[in-house]
């Protein structure tokens, strides 16, 4: 668990405690962790999050929902079952979640499941494949966060996931510039299906 001490003045400080298994996937824009606890809320505030991607089918904890409401953070929920069955990991849910991650309007974004190991690891692994990481590096990162609990079924899922699912979508996305500095991510086709959300705050 990461602990950061921020000093306010000469003697006083605020202790910021990160969620379990927390790490930056991409600095200042994409993060991963286990399920945040109330003690982690001050740390999450320091990230200035716009969005959270929650990968469990269970309802989001009410105290977490209240934190999101207060801080104007969007919740994208993709209910992926946490069992060891090979069929539990949903390619379609992973693809929809990747659409959220690759839309810069949702950054900074935190990805998490319960422990930040298997479902989160598979989603991040598929993102790495989209970033053209070699398979051995993808699996090494997955195992680093899963520890001794890593699953052969997850590794097989990562090996078989077809990144053309998301690349096909990204081909229809363009950047349009407004003025000299403003940039916004837009869909070329207005009818393009938006990422599925069970909860948006």
PDB file of C-alpha atoms in Angstrom:
ATOM      1  CA  UNK A   1       0.000   0.000   0.000  1.00  0.00           C
ATOM      2  CA  UNK A   2       1.331   3.413  -0.963  1.00  0.00           C
ATOM      3  CA  UNK A   3       1.388   6.125   1.685  1.00  0.00           C
ATOM      4  CA  UNK A   4       2.101   9.750   0.817  1.00  0.00           C
ATOM      5  CA  UNK A   5       2.599  12.507   3.378  1.00  0.00           C
ATOM      6  CA  UNK A   6       1.617  15.955   2.205  1.00  0.00           C
ATOM      7  CA  UNK A   7       2.742  18.783   4.426  1.00  0.00           C
ATOM      8  CA  UNK A   8       0.539  21.734   5.098  1.00  0.00           C
ATOM      9  CA  UNK A   9       2.568  24.360   6.893  1.00  0.00           C
ATOM     10  CA  UNK A  10       5.579  23.588   9.048  1.00  0.00           C
ATOM     11  CA  UNK A  11       4.142  21.071  11.484  1.00  0.00           C
ATOM     12  CA  UNK A  12       0.810  19.820  10.170  1.00  0.00           C
ATOM     13  CA  UNK A  13       0.371  17.179   7.499  1.00  0.00           C
ATOM     14  CA  UNK A  14      -2.352  15.166   5.795  1.00  0.00           C
ATOM     15  CA  UNK A  15      -1.752  11.439   5.444  1.00  0.00           C
ATOM     16  CA  UNK A  16      -2.894  10.143   2.063  1.00  0.00           C
ATOM     17  CA  UNK A  17      -3.312   6.385   1.843  1.00  0.00           C
ATOM     18  CA  UNK A  18      -3.763   4.776  -1.564  1.00  0.00           C
ATOM     19  CA  UNK A  19      -6.102   1.809  -2.204  1.00  0.00           C
ATOM     20  CA  UNK A  20      -4.620  -1.695  -2.214  1.00  0.00           C
ATOM     21  CA  UNK A  21      -2.664  -2.625  -5.336  1.00  0.00           C
ATOM     22  CA  UNK A  22      -2.620   0.983  -6.503  1.00  0.00           C
ATOM     23  CA  UNK A  23      -0.386   1.998  -9.391  1.00  0.00           C
ATOM     24  CA  UNK A  24      -0.267   4.379 -12.325  1.00  0.00           C
ATOM     25  CA  UNK A  25      -0.908   2.681 -15.659  1.00  0.00           C
ATOM     26  CA  UNK A  26      -0.127   5.910 -17.500  1.00  0.00           C
ATOM     27  CA  UNK A  27       1.183   8.824 -15.450  1.00  0.00           C
ATOM     28  CA  UNK A  28      -1.393  11.485 -14.567  1.00  0.00           C
ATOM     29  CA  UNK A  29      -4.208   9.939 -16.603  1.00  0.00           C
ATOM     30  CA  UNK A  30      -4.849   6.193 -16.002  1.00  0.00           C
ATOM     31  CA  UNK A  31      -4.618   4.419 -12.644  1.00  0.00           C
ATOM     32  CA  UNK A  32      -5.472   0.965 -11.250  1.00  0.00           C
ATOM     33  CA  UNK A  33      -6.227  -0.406  -7.780  1.00  0.00           C
ATOM     34  CA  UNK A  34      -8.413  -2.591  -5.615  1.00  0.00           C
ATOM     35  CA  UNK A  35     -11.758  -1.341  -4.283  1.00  0.00           C
ATOM     36  CA  UNK A  36     -11.176   2.022  -2.559  1.00  0.00           C
ATOM     37  CA  UNK A  37     -12.110   2.274   1.111  1.00  0.00           C
ATOM     38  CA  UNK A  38     -13.259   5.499   2.824  1.00  0.00           C
ATOM     39  CA  UNK A  39      -9.752   5.919   4.235  1.00  0.00           C
ATOM     40  CA  UNK A  40      -8.529   6.203   0.632  1.00  0.00           C
ATOM     41  CA  UNK A  41     -10.877   9.039  -0.370  1.00  0.00           C
ATOM     42  CA  UNK A  42      -8.443  11.894   0.399  1.00  0.00           C
ATOM     43  CA  UNK A  43      -5.836  10.141  -1.768  1.00  0.00           C
ATOM     44  CA  UNK A  44      -8.341   9.789  -4.630  1.00  0.00           C
ATOM     45  CA  UNK A  45      -9.156  13.484  -4.348  1.00  0.00           C
ATOM     46  CA  UNK A  46      -5.487  14.254  -4.959  1.00  0.00           C
ATOM     47  CA  UNK A  47      -5.714  12.485  -8.346  1.00  0.00           C
ATOM     48  CA  UNK A  48      -8.442  14.867  -9.612  1.00  0.00           C
ATOM     49  CA  UNK A  49     -10.323  11.935 -11.146  1.00  0.00           C
ATOM     50  CA  UNK A  50     -12.996  12.439 -13.764  1.00  0.00           C
ATOM     51  CA  UNK A  51     -14.036   8.798 -14.013  1.00  0.00           C
ATOM     52  CA  UNK A  52     -13.920   5.414 -12.320  1.00  0.00           C
ATOM     53  CA  UNK A  53     -14.260   2.084 -14.130  1.00  0.00           C
ATOM     54  CA  UNK A  54     -15.695  -0.587 -11.811  1.00  0.00           C
ATOM     55  CA  UNK A  55     -15.429  -4.162 -13.093  1.00  0.00           C
ATOM     56  CA  UNK A  56     -17.627  -6.062 -10.599  1.00  0.00           C
ATOM     57  CA  UNK A  57     -21.316  -7.010 -10.972  1.00  0.00           C
ATOM     58  CA  UNK A  58     -22.129  -6.116  -7.337  1.00  0.00           C
ATOM     59  CA  UNK A  59     -23.662  -2.692  -6.603  1.00  0.00           C
ATOM     60  CA  UNK A  60     -21.134   0.035  -5.921  1.00  0.00           C
ATOM     61  CA  UNK A  61     -20.876   0.786  -2.170  1.00  0.00           C
ATOM     62  CA  UNK A  62     -23.139   3.657  -1.152  1.00  0.00           C
ATOM     63  CA  UNK A  63     -20.373   5.560   0.636  1.00  0.00           C
ATOM     64  CA  UNK A  64     -18.267   5.346  -2.519  1.00  0.00           C
ATOM     65  CA  UNK A  65     -21.191   6.586  -4.601  1.00  0.00           C
ATOM     66  CA  UNK A  66     -21.563   9.553  -2.279  1.00  0.00           C
ATOM     67  CA  UNK A  67     -17.855  10.329  -2.681  1.00  0.00           C
ATOM     68  CA  UNK A  68     -18.294  10.294  -6.463  1.00  0.00           C
ATOM     69  CA  UNK A  69     -21.314  12.598  -6.261  1.00  0.00           C
ATOM     70  CA  UNK A  70     -19.504  15.119  -4.081  1.00  0.00           C
ATOM     71  CA  UNK A  71     -16.473  15.143  -6.364  1.00  0.00           C
ATOM     72  CA  UNK A  72     -18.366  15.015  -9.672  1.00  0.00           C
ATOM     73  CA  UNK A  73     -16.737  11.747 -10.779  1.00  0.00           C
ATOM     74  CA  UNK A  74     -18.446   9.533 -13.371  1.00  0.00           C
ATOM     75  CA  UNK A  75     -18.894   5.835 -12.676  1.00  0.00           C
ATOM     76  CA  UNK A  76     -18.710   3.309 -15.514  1.00  0.00           C
ATOM     77  CA  UNK A  77     -19.654  -0.185 -14.340  1.00  0.00           C
ATOM     78  CA  UNK A  78     -18.949  -3.335 -16.331  1.00  0.00           C
ATOM     79  CA  UNK A  79     -20.168  -6.371 -14.388  1.00  0.00           C
ATOM     80  CA  UNK A  80     -17.566  -9.065 -14.997  1.00  0.00           C
ATOM     81  CA  UNK A  81     -17.858 -12.192 -12.875  1.00  0.00           C
ATOM     82  CA  UNK A  82     -14.862 -12.852 -10.638  1.00  0.00           C
ATOM     83  CA  UNK A  83     -14.824 -16.664 -10.846  1.00  0.00           C
ATOM     84  CA  UNK A  84     -11.991 -18.757 -12.267  1.00  0.00           C
ATOM     85  CA  UNK A  85     -14.141 -20.096 -15.111  1.00  0.00           C
ATOM     86  CA  UNK A  86     -12.646 -19.317 -18.545  1.00  0.00           C
ATOM     87  CA  UNK A  87     -16.004 -17.988 -19.739  1.00  0.00           C
ATOM     88  CA  UNK A  88     -16.221 -15.467 -16.888  1.00  0.00           C
ATOM     89  CA  UNK A  89     -13.996 -12.877 -18.561  1.00  0.00           C
ATOM     90  CA  UNK A  90     -16.151 -11.074 -21.124  1.00  0.00           C
ATOM     91  CA  UNK A  91     -14.442  -9.880 -24.306  1.00  0.00           C
ATOM     92  CA  UNK A  92     -17.342  -7.552 -25.070  1.00  0.00           C
ATOM     93  CA  UNK A  93     -17.206  -5.956 -21.603  1.00  0.00           C
ATOM     94  CA  UNK A  94     -13.431  -5.518 -21.894  1.00  0.00           C
ATOM     95  CA  UNK A  95     -13.872  -3.870 -25.295  1.00  0.00           C
ATOM     96  CA  UNK A  96     -16.513  -1.479 -23.967  1.00  0.00           C
ATOM     97  CA  UNK A  97     -14.279  -0.610 -21.008  1.00  0.00           C
ATOM     98  CA  UNK A  98     -11.372   0.065 -23.381  1.00  0.00           C
ATOM     99  CA  UNK A  99     -13.552   2.543 -25.249  1.00  0.00           C
ATOM    100  CA  UNK A 100     -13.967   4.462 -22.003  1.00  0.00           C
ATOM    101  CA  UNK A 101     -10.238   4.331 -21.237  1.00  0.00           C
ATOM    102  CA  UNK A 102      -9.166   5.522 -24.684  1.00  0.00           C
ATOM    103  CA  UNK A 103     -11.514   8.517 -24.603  1.00  0.00           C
ATOM    104  CA  UNK A 104      -9.390  11.319 -23.137  1.00  0.00           C
ATOM    105  CA  UNK A 105     -12.517  13.095 -21.954  1.00  0.00           C
ATOM    106  CA  UNK A 106     -12.693  10.496 -19.168  1.00  0.00           C
ATOM    107  CA  UNK A 107      -9.152  11.153 -17.904  1.00  0.00           C
ATOM    108  CA  UNK A 108      -7.882  10.941 -15.251  1.00  0.00           C
ATOM    109  CA  UNK A 109      -9.549   7.554 -14.748  1.00  0.00           C
ATOM    110  CA  UNK A 110      -9.188   4.851 -12.079  1.00  0.00           C
ATOM    111  CA  UNK A 111      -9.761   1.185 -12.989  1.00  0.00           C
ATOM    112  CA  UNK A 112     -10.614  -1.239 -10.214  1.00  0.00           C
ATOM    113  CA  UNK A 113     -12.369  -4.458  -9.245  1.00  0.00           C
ATOM    114  CA  UNK A 114     -12.259  -5.868  -5.703  1.00  0.00           C
ATOM    115  CA  UNK A 115      -8.565  -6.550  -5.286  1.00  0.00           C
ATOM    116  CA  UNK A 116      -7.117  -5.012  -8.432  1.00  0.00           C
ATOM    117  CA  UNK A 117      -5.695  -8.333  -9.581  1.00  0.00           C
ATOM    118  CA  UNK A 118      -7.613 -10.430 -12.101  1.00  0.00           C
ATOM    119  CA  UNK A 119     -10.332  -8.373 -13.786  1.00  0.00           C
ATOM    120  CA  UNK A 120      -8.324  -5.176 -13.529  1.00  0.00           C
ATOM    121  CA  UNK A 121      -5.224  -7.049 -14.677  1.00  0.00           C
ATOM    122  CA  UNK A 122      -7.012  -8.399 -17.752  1.00  0.00           C
ATOM    123  CA  UNK A 123      -8.334  -4.973 -18.725  1.00  0.00           C
ATOM    124  CA  UNK A 124      -4.929  -3.338 -18.304  1.00  0.00           C
ATOM    125  CA  UNK A 125      -3.331  -6.237 -20.174  1.00  0.00           C
ATOM    126  CA  UNK A 126      -5.652  -5.695 -23.139  1.00  0.00           C
ATOM    127  CA  UNK A 127      -4.812  -1.990 -23.044  1.00  0.00           C
ATOM    128  CA  UNK A 128      -1.122  -2.943 -23.192  1.00  0.00           C
ATOM    129  CA  UNK A 129      -1.806  -5.096 -26.250  1.00  0.00           C
ATOM    130  CA  UNK A 130      -3.488  -2.093 -27.834  1.00  0.00           C
ATOM    131  CA  UNK A 131      -0.301  -0.147 -27.017  1.00  0.00           C
ATOM    132  CA  UNK A 132       1.685  -2.832 -28.891  1.00  0.00           C
ATOM    133  CA  UNK A 133       3.416  -4.304 -25.828  1.00  0.00           C
ATOM    134  CA  UNK A 134       4.906  -7.745 -26.474  1.00  0.00           C
ATOM    135  CA  UNK A 135       2.954 -10.611 -24.924  1.00  0.00           C
ATOM    136  CA  UNK A 136       5.677 -11.540 -22.454  1.00  0.00           C
ATOM    137  CA  UNK A 137       5.646  -7.985 -21.013  1.00  0.00           C
ATOM    138  CA  UNK A 138       1.846  -8.015 -20.801  1.00  0.00           C
ATOM    139  CA  UNK A 139       1.884 -11.284 -18.848  1.00  0.00           C
ATOM    140  CA  UNK A 140       4.758 -10.128 -16.632  1.00  0.00           C
ATOM    141  CA  UNK A 141       2.820  -7.010 -15.581  1.00  0.00           C
ATOM    142  CA  UNK A 142      -0.357  -9.054 -15.004  1.00  0.00           C
ATOM    143  CA  UNK A 143       1.524 -11.523 -12.768  1.00  0.00           C
ATOM    144  CA  UNK A 144       3.245  -8.695 -10.872  1.00  0.00           C
ATOM    145  CA  UNK A 145      -0.100  -7.368  -9.616  1.00  0.00           C
ATOM    146  CA  UNK A 146      -1.837 -10.757  -9.296  1.00  0.00           C
ATOM    147  CA  UNK A 147       1.062 -12.219  -7.321  1.00  0.00           C
ATOM    148  CA  UNK A 148       0.753 -15.861  -6.384  1.00  0.00           C
ATOM    149  CA  UNK A 149      -2.965 -15.684  -7.212  1.00  0.00           C
ATOM    150  CA  UNK A 150      -2.384 -15.317 -10.961  1.00  0.00           C
ATOM    151  CA  UNK A 151      -4.645 -17.486 -13.122  1.00  0.00           C
ATOM    152  CA  UNK A 152      -3.806 -19.480 -16.202  1.00  0.00           C
ATOM    153  CA  UNK A 153      -7.308 -18.710 -17.541  1.00  0.00           C
ATOM    154  CA  UNK A 154      -6.554 -14.972 -17.388  1.00  0.00           C
ATOM    155  CA  UNK A 155      -3.280 -15.424 -19.258  1.00  0.00           C
ATOM    156  CA  UNK A 156      -5.063 -17.436 -21.960  1.00  0.00           C
ATOM    157  CA  UNK A 157      -7.693 -14.691 -22.204  1.00  0.00           C
ATOM    158  CA  UNK A 158      -4.979 -12.067 -22.681  1.00  0.00           C
ATOM    159  CA  UNK A 159      -3.313 -14.171 -25.354  1.00  0.00           C
ATOM    160  CA  UNK A 160      -6.554 -14.682 -27.266  1.00  0.00           C
ATOM    161  CA  UNK A 161      -8.091 -11.206 -26.937  1.00  0.00           C
ATOM    162  CA  UNK A 162      -8.324  -9.605 -30.377  1.00  0.00           C
ATOM    163  CA  UNK A 163      -7.345  -5.923 -30.148  1.00  0.00           C
ATOM    164  CA  UNK A 164      -8.843  -5.313 -33.582  1.00  0.00           C
ATOM    165  CA  UNK A 165     -12.168  -5.198 -31.687  1.00  0.00           C
ATOM    166  CA  UNK A 166     -11.194  -1.824 -30.236  1.00  0.00           C
ATOM    167  CA  UNK A 167      -8.946  -0.661 -33.088  1.00  0.00           C
ATOM    168  CA  UNK A 168     -11.917  -0.875 -35.427  1.00  0.00           C
ATOM    169  CA  UNK A 169     -13.785   1.512 -33.125  1.00  0.00           C
ATOM    170  CA  UNK A 170     -10.840   3.889 -32.805  1.00  0.00           C
ATOM    171  CA  UNK A 171     -10.581   4.195 -36.560  1.00  0.00           C
ATOM    172  CA  UNK A 172     -13.866   6.113 -36.490  1.00  0.00           C
ATOM    173  CA  UNK A 173     -12.613   8.582 -33.880  1.00  0.00           C
ATOM    174  CA  UNK A 174     -10.972  11.853 -34.888  1.00  0.00           C
ATOM    175  CA  UNK A 175      -9.436  14.794 -33.113  1.00  0.00           C
ATOM    176  CA  UNK A 176     -10.844  18.179 -34.025  1.00  0.00           C
ATOM    177  CA  UNK A 177      -9.156  21.349 -33.000  1.00  0.00           C
ATOM    178  CA  UNK A 178     -11.024  24.435 -31.801  1.00  0.00           C
ATOM    179  CA  UNK A 179      -8.879  27.559 -31.568  1.00  0.00           C
ATOM    180  CA  UNK A 180      -5.164  27.266 -30.998  1.00  0.00           C
ATOM    181  CA  UNK A 181      -5.084  25.096 -27.864  1.00  0.00           C
ATOM    182  CA  UNK A 182      -8.452  23.402 -27.360  1.00  0.00           C
ATOM    183  CA  UNK A 183      -8.734  19.769 -28.379  1.00  0.00           C
ATOM    184  CA  UNK A 184     -11.703  17.473 -28.065  1.00  0.00           C
ATOM    185  CA  UNK A 185     -12.197  13.807 -28.887  1.00  0.00           C
ATOM    186  CA  UNK A 186     -15.200  13.284 -31.124  1.00  0.00           C
ATOM    187  CA  UNK A 187     -16.884  10.372 -32.857  1.00  0.00           C
ATOM    188  CA  UNK A 188     -16.943  10.623 -36.632  1.00  0.00           C
ATOM    189  CA  UNK A 189     -20.408   9.085 -36.739  1.00  0.00           C
ATOM    190  CA  UNK A 190     -23.030  10.461 -34.391  1.00  0.00           C
ATOM    191  CA  UNK A 191     -24.768   7.084 -34.456  1.00  0.00           C
ATOM    192  CA  UNK A 192     -21.721   5.250 -33.115  1.00  0.00           C
ATOM    193  CA  UNK A 193     -22.722   3.312 -30.011  1.00  0.00           C
ATOM    194  CA  UNK A 194     -21.447   4.935 -26.841  1.00  0.00           C
ATOM    195  CA  UNK A 195     -19.781   2.906 -24.047  1.00  0.00           C
ATOM    196  CA  UNK A 196     -22.323   1.121 -21.884  1.00  0.00           C
ATOM    197  CA  UNK A 197     -22.760   2.563 -18.413  1.00  0.00           C
ATOM    198  CA  UNK A 198     -24.846   1.164 -15.597  1.00  0.00           C
ATOM    199  CA  UNK A 199     -24.241   4.250 -13.495  1.00  0.00           C
ATOM    200  CA  UNK A 200     -23.230   7.746 -14.533  1.00  0.00           C
ATOM    201  CA  UNK A 201     -22.942  10.481 -11.959  1.00  0.00           C
TER     202      UNK A 201
END
